[in-house]
Short mmCIF file of C-alpha atoms in Angstrom, two decimals:
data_model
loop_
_atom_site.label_atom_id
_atom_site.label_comp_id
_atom_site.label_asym_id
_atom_site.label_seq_id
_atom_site.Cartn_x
_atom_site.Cartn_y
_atom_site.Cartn_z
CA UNK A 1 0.00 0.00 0.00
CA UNK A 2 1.13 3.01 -1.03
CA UNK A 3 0.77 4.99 2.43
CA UNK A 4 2.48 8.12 4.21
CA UNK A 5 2.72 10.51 7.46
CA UNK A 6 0.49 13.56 7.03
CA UNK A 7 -0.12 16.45 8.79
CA UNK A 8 -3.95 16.68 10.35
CA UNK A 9 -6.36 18.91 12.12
CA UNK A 10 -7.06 17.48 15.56
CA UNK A 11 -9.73 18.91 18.07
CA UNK A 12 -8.95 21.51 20.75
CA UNK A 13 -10.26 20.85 24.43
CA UNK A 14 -13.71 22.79 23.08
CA UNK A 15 -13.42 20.37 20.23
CA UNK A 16 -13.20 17.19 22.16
CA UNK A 17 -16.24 18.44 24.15
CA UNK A 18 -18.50 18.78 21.24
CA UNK A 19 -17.72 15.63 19.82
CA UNK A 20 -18.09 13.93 23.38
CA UNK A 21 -22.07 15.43 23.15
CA UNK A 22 -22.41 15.27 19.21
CA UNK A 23 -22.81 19.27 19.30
CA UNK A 24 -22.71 20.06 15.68
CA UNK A 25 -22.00 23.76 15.46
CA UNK A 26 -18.00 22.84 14.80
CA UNK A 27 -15.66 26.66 14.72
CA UNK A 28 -12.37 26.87 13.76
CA UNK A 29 -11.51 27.15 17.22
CA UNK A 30 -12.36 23.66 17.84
CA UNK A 31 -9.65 22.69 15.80
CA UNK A 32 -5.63 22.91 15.75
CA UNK A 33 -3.33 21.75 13.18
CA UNK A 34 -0.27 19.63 13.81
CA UNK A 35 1.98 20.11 10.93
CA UNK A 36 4.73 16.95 12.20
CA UNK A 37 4.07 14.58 9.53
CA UNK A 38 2.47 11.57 11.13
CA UNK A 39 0.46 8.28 11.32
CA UNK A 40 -1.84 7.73 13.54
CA UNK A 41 -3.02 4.87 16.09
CA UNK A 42 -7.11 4.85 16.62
CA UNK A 43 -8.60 2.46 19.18
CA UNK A 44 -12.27 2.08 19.06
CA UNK A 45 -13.58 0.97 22.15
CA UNK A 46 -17.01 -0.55 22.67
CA UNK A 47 -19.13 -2.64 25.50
CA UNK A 48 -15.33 -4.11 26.11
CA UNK A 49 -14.62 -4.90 22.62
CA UNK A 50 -11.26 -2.76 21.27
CA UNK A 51 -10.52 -2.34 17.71
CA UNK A 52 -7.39 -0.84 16.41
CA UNK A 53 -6.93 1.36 12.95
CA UNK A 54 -4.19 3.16 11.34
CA UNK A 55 -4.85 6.24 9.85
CA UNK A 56 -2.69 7.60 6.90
CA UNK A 57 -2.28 9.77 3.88
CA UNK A 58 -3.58 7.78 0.98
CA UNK A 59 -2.43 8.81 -2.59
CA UNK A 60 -4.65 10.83 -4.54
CA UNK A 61 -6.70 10.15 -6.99
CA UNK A 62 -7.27 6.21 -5.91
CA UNK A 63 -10.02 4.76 -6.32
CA UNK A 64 -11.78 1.35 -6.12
CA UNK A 65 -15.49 0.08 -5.01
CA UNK A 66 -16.95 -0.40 -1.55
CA UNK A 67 -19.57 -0.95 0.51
CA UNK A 68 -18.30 0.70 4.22
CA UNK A 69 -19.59 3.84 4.84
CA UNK A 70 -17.34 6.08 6.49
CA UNK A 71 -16.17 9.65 7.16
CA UNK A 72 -12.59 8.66 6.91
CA UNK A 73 -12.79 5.90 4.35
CA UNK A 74 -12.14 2.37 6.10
CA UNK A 75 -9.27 0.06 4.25
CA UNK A 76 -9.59 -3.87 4.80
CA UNK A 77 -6.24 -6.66 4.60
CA UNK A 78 -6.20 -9.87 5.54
CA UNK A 79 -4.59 -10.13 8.92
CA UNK A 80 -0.99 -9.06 9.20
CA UNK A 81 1.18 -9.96 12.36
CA UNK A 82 3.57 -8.14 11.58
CA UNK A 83 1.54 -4.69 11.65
CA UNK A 84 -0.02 -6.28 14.63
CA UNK A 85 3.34 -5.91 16.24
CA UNK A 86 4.20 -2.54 15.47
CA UNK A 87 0.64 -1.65 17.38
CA UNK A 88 2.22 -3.62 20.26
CA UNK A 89 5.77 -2.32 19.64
CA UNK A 90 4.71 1.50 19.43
CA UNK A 91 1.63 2.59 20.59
CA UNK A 92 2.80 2.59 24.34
CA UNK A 93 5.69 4.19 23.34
CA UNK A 94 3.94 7.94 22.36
CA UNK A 95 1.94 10.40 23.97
CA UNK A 96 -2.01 9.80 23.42
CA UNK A 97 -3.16 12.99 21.21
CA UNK A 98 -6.74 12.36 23.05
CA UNK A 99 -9.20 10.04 24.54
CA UNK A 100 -12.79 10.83 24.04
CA UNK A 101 -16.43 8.63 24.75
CA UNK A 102 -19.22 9.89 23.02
CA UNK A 103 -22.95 9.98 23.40
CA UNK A 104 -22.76 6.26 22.05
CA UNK A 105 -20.88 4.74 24.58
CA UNK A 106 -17.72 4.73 22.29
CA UNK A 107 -14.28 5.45 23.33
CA UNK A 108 -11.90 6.73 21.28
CA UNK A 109 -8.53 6.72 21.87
CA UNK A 110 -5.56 8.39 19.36
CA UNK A 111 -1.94 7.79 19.23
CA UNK A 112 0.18 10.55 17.32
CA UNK A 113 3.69 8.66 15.62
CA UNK A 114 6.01 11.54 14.64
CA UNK A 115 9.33 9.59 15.30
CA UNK A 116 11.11 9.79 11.27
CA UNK A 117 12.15 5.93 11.80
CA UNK A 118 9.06 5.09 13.07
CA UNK A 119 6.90 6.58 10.57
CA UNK A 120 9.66 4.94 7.35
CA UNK A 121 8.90 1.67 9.37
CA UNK A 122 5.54 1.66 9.39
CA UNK A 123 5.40 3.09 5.37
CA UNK A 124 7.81 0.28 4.31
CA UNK A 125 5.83 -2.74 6.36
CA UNK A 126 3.18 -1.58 4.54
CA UNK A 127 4.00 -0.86 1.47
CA UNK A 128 3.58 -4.98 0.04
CA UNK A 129 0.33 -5.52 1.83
CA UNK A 130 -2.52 -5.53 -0.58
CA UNK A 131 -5.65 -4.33 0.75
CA UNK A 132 -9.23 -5.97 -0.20
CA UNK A 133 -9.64 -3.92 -3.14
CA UNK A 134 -13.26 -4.38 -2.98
CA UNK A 135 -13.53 -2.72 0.37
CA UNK A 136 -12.36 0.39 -0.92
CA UNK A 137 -14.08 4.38 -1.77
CA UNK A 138 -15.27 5.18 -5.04
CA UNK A 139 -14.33 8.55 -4.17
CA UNK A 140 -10.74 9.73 -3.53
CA UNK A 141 -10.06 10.64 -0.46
CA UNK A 142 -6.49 12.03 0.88
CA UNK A 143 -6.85 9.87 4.32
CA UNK A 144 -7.93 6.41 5.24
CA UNK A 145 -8.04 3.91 8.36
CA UNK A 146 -6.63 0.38 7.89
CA UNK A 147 -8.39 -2.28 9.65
CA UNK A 148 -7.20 -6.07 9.52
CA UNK A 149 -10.65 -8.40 8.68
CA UNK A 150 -10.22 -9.69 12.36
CA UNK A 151 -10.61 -5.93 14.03
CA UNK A 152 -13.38 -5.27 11.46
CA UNK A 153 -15.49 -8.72 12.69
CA UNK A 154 -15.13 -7.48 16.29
CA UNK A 155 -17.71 -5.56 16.54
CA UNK A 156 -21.46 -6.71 15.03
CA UNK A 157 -22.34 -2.95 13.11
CA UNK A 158 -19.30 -1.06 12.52
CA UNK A 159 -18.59 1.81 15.14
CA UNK A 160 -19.13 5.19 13.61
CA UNK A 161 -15.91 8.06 13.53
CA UNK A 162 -17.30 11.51 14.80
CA UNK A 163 -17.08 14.06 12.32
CA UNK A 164 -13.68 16.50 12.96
CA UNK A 165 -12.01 13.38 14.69
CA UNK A 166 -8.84 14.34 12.63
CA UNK A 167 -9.14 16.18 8.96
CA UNK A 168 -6.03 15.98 6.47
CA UNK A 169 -4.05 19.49 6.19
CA UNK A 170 -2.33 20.38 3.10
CA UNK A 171 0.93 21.59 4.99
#
């Protein structure tokens, strides 16, 4: 996959509070950018049940078929161990950008990876995984969130992203 670091948007402490009570009247001062290029870790919690994403740049202009609805389009692969790992590996090893549980009972949880090495790991590990093409957006998109078909089956309906969770800047 042809993935990279990215600068994003992420919300401010006002931010995190509207998205905790789905308040949709979103300001520009519920936002701050983060220009460090980055990935990101997103755990999804849920009635117990965690699922893990990565979210990353994805190039533009790619497009396939899907059938998941989703703010930030969601990208399926078989199961890798080896990105399992670097979740294990990493996660604990940066600061959380913010935790958050929303008016559905869903906690979400994101990791910010700015190390250089880290982030050229984590593009070349993933660069000869082939997604399921079929689970892809019709409509290009700059960022996406990896999911392995295990995380996906975790939970029975697939947990919504709030709107503003993190938005791609053009730095």
């Amino acid at each position: 996959m042809d993935l990279k670091p990215f600068a994003a948007s992420l919300p401010t402490t006002s931010g995190l509070e509207k998205l905790k009570s789905n308040t949709p009247d979103w300001q520009a001062s519920d936002a701050k950018p983060v220009t460090a290029p980055s990935y990101y870790w997103y755990e999804l919690t849920k009635d117990g049940v965690h699922q893990w994403r990565l979210i990353a740049s994805w190039p533009a202009g790619k497009t396939v078929t899907t059938v998941i609805p989703s703010t930030i389009n969601t990208v399926l692969y078989s199961q890798q161990p080896v990105i399992e790992m670097l979740i294990d590996d990493w996660v604990g090893h940066f600061p959380k950008a913010f935790e958050l549980t929303d008016d559905h009972g869903v906690t979400h949880r994101l990791w910010q990876i700015t190390d250089a090495d880290v982030t050229a790991d984590i593009t070349e590990t993933l660069a000869p995984i082939e997604p399921r093409k079929t689970w892809l957006t019709t409509i290009s998109t700059p960022l996406v969130m990896l999911v392995a078909d295990q995380e996906w089956a975790k939970f029975k309906a697939p947990v919504e992203v709030p709107d503003h969770l993190i938005e791609f800047l053009n730095a």
